[in-house]
CSV table of C-alpha atoms in Angstrom, one decimal:
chain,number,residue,atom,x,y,z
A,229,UNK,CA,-17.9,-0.1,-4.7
A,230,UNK,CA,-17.3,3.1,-2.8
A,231,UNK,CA,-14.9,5.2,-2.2
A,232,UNK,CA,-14.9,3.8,1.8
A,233,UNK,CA,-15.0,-0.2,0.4
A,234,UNK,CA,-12.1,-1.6,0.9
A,235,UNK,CA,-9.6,-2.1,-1.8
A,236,UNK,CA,-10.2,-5.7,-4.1
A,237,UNK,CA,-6.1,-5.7,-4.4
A,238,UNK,CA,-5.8,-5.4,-0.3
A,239,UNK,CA,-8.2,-7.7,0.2
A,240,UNK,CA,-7.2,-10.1,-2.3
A,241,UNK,CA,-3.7,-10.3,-0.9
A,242,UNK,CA,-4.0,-9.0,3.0
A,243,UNK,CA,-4.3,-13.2,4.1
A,244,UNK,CA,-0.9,-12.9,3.1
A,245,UNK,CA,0.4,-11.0,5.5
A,246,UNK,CA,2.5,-12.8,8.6
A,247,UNK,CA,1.1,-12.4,12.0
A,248,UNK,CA,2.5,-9.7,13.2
A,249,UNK,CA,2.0,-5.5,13.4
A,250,UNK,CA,1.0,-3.7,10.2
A,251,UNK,CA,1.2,0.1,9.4
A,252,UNK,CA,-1.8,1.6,6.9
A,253,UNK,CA,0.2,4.2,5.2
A,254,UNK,CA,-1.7,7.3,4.8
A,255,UNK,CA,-4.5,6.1,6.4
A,256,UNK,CA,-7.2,8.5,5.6
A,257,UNK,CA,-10.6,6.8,7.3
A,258,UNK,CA,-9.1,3.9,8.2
A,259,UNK,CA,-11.1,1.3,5.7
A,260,UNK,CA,-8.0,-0.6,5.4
A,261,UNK,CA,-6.8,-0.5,9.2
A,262,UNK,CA,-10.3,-1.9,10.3
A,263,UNK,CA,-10.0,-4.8,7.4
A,264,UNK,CA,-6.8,-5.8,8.9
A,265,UNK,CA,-7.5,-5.3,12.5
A,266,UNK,CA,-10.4,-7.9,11.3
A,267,UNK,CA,-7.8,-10.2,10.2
A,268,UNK,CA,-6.1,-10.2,13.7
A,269,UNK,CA,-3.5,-7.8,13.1
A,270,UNK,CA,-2.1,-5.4,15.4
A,271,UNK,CA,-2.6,-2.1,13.0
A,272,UNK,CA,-0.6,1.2,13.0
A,273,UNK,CA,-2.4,3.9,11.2
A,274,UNK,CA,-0.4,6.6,10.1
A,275,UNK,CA,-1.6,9.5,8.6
A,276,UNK,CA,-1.4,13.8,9.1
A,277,UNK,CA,-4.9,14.5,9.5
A,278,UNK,CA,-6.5,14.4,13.0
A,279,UNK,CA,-10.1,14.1,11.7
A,280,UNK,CA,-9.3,11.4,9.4
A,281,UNK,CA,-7.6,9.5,12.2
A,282,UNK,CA,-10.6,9.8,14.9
A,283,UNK,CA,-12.8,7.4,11.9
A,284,UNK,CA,-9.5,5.1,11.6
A,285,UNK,CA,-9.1,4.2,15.5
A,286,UNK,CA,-10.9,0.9,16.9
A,287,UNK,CA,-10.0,-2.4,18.3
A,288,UNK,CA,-6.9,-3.7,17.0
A,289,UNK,CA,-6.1,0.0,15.7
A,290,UNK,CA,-3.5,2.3,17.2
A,291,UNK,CA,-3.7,5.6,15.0
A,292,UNK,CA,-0.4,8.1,14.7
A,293,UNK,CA,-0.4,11.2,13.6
A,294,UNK,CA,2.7,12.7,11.2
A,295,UNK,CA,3.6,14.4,8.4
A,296,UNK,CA,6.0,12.4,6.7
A,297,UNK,CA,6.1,15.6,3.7
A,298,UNK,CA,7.6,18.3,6.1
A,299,UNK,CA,10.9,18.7,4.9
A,300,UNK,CA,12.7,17.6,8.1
A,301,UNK,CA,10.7,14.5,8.4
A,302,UNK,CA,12.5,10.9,8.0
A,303,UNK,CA,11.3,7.9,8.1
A,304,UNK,CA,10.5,6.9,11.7
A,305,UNK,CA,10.3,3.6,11.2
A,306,UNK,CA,13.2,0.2,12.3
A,307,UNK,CA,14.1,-1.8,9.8
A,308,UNK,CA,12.2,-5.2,9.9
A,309,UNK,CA,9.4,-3.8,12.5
A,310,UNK,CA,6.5,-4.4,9.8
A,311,UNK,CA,5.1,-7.9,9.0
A,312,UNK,CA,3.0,-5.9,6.5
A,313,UNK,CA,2.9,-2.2,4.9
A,314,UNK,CA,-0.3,-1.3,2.4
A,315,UNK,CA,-0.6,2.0,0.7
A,316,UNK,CA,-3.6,3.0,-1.3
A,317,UNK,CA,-4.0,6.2,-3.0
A,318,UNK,CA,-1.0,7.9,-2.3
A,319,UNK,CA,2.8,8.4,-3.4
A,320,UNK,CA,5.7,10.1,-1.9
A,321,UNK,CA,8.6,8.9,-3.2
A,322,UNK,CA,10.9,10.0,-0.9
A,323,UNK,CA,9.4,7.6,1.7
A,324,UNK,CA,9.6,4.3,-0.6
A,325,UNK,CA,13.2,3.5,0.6
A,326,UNK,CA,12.0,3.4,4.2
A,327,UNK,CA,9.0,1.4,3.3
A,328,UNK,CA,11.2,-1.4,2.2
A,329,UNK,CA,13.4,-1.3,5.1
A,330,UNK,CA,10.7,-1.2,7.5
A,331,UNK,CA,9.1,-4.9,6.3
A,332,UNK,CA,10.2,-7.9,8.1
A,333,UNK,CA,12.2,-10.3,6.4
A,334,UNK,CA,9.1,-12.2,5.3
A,335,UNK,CA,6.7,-9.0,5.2
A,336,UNK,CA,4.6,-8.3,2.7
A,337,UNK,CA,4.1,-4.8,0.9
A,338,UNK,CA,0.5,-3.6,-0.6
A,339,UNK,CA,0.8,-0.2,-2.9
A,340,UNK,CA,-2.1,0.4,-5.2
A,341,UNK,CA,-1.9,4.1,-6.1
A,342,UNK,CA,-2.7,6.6,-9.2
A,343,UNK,CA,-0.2,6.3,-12.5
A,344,UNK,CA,0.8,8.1,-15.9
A,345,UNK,CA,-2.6,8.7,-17.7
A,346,UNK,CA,-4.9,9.9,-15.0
A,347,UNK,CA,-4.6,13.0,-15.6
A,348,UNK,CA,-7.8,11.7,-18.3
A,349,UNK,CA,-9.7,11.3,-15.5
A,350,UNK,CA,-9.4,14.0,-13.0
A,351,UNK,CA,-7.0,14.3,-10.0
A,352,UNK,CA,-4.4,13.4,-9.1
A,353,UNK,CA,-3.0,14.8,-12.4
A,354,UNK,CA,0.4,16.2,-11.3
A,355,UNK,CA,3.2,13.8,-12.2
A,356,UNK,CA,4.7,14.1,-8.9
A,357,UNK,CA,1.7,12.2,-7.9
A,358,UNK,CA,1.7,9.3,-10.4
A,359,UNK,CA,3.5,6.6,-10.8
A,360,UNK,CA,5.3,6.1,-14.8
A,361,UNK,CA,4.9,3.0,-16.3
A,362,UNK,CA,6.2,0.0,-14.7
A,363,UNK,CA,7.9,2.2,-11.5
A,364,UNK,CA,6.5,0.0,-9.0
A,365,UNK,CA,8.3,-2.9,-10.4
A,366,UNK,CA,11.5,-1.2,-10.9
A,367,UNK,CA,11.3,0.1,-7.5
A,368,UNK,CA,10.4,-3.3,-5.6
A,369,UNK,CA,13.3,-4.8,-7.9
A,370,UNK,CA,16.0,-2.3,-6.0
A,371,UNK,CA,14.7,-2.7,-2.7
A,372,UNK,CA,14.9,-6.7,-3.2
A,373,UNK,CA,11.3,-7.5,-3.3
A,374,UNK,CA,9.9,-10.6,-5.1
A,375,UNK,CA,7.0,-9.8,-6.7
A,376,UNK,CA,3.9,-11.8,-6.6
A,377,UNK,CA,1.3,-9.8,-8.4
A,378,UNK,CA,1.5,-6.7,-10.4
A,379,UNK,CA,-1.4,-4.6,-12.3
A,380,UNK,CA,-0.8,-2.0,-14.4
A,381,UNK,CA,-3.7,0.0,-16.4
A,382,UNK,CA,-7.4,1.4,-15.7
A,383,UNK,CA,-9.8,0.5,-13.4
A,384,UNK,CA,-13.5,1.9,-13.4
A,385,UNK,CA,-14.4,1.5,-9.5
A,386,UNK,CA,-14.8,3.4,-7.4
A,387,UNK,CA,-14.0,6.0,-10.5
A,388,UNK,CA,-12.2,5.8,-13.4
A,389,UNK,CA,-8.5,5.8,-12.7
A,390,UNK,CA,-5.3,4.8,-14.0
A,391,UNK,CA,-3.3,2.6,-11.7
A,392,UNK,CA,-0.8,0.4,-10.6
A,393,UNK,CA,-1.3,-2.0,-8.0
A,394,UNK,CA,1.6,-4.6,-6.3
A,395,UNK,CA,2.2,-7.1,-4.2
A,396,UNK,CA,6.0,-7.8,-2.5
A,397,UNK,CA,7.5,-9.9,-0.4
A,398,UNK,CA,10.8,-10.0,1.6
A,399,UNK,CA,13.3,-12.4,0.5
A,400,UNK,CA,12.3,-14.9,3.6
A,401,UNK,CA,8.5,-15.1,2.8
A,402,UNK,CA,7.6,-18.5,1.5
A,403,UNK,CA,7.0,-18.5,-1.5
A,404,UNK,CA,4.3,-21.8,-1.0
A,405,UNK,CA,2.8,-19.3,1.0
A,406,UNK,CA,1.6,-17.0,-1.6
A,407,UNK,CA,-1.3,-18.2,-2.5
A,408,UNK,CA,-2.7,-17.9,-6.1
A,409,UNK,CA,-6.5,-17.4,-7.0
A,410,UNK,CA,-7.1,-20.2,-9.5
A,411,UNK,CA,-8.0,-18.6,-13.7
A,412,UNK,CA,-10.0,-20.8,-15.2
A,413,UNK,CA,-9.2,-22.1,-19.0
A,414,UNK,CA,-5.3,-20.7,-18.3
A,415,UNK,CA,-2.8,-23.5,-18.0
């Protein structure tokens, strides 16, 4: 898998997502806006590069350019405007408060970013930019998300990494709506 494939986590749990608009956090190329555009969502794809942006627009895709790191940004966002959020690769924790505010009340959040130990593997290796053990969970569990999947530890694609990956829901999504992937020999 390369480093433009699309995520297995996003697309694992993406079918989840309501109809409705979507914002790709931090877009970069867009791998994840196309994927969702594909799944007939209506895709905001947010991210401060320009050039990364031009590869992210396309049918379905409406692309935004911000900085949500300058020191006077906020969160642009309404609360309850997002059916869906997904986040790969990146953390600024200063923006996760807004992220939960922004889902719908049955939206559904995708973050799958870089965590304690990857400094093993190359960068990112600054703590500012990984996640401690367990913080997605502790996070989602003040903002009133209900889990449905967590992963927490290394992966080896595209490159070795250490990560934690989550899927959330809003208080209204159903949960006969979450669909499980069957493991066989368990239960």
């Amino acid at each position: 898998m390369g480093m433009d494939a699309i995520s297995p986590w996003v697309r694992r749990w993406a079918p989840l997502i309501p109809a409705g608009e979507v914002l790709d956090l931090a877009c970069g190329g867009g791998r994840h806006a196309r994927h969702l555009a594909a799944l007939g969502h209506e895709v905001l794809a947010l991210d401060r590069d320009p050039d990364a942006l031009a590869r992210a627009a396309g049918p379905g895709v409406v692309t935004a350019q911000f900085d949500l790191e300058e020191a006077d940004a906020a969160w642009p966002y309404a609360a309850g405007r997002f059916a869906g959020v997904v986040v790969t690769n990146y953390l600024h924790r200063p923006l996760l408060a807004g992220i939960a505010r922004s889902l719908a009340s049955d939206g559904v959040l995708l973050y799958e970013t870089f965590s304690a130990g990857n400094a093993e593997f190359g960068k990112p290796s600054n703590p500012a930019f990984l996640l401690a053990s367990g913080e997605l969970l502790a996070w989602a569990a003040r903002h009133g998300l209900r889990v449905v999947a967590f992963e927490e530890g290394r992966v080896d694609a595209p490159k070795a990494a250490m990560v934690q990956r989550l899927c959330a829901v809003r208080a209204d999504f159903p949960p006969q709506a979450a669909l499980l992937a069957a493991c066989d020999g368990v239960l």
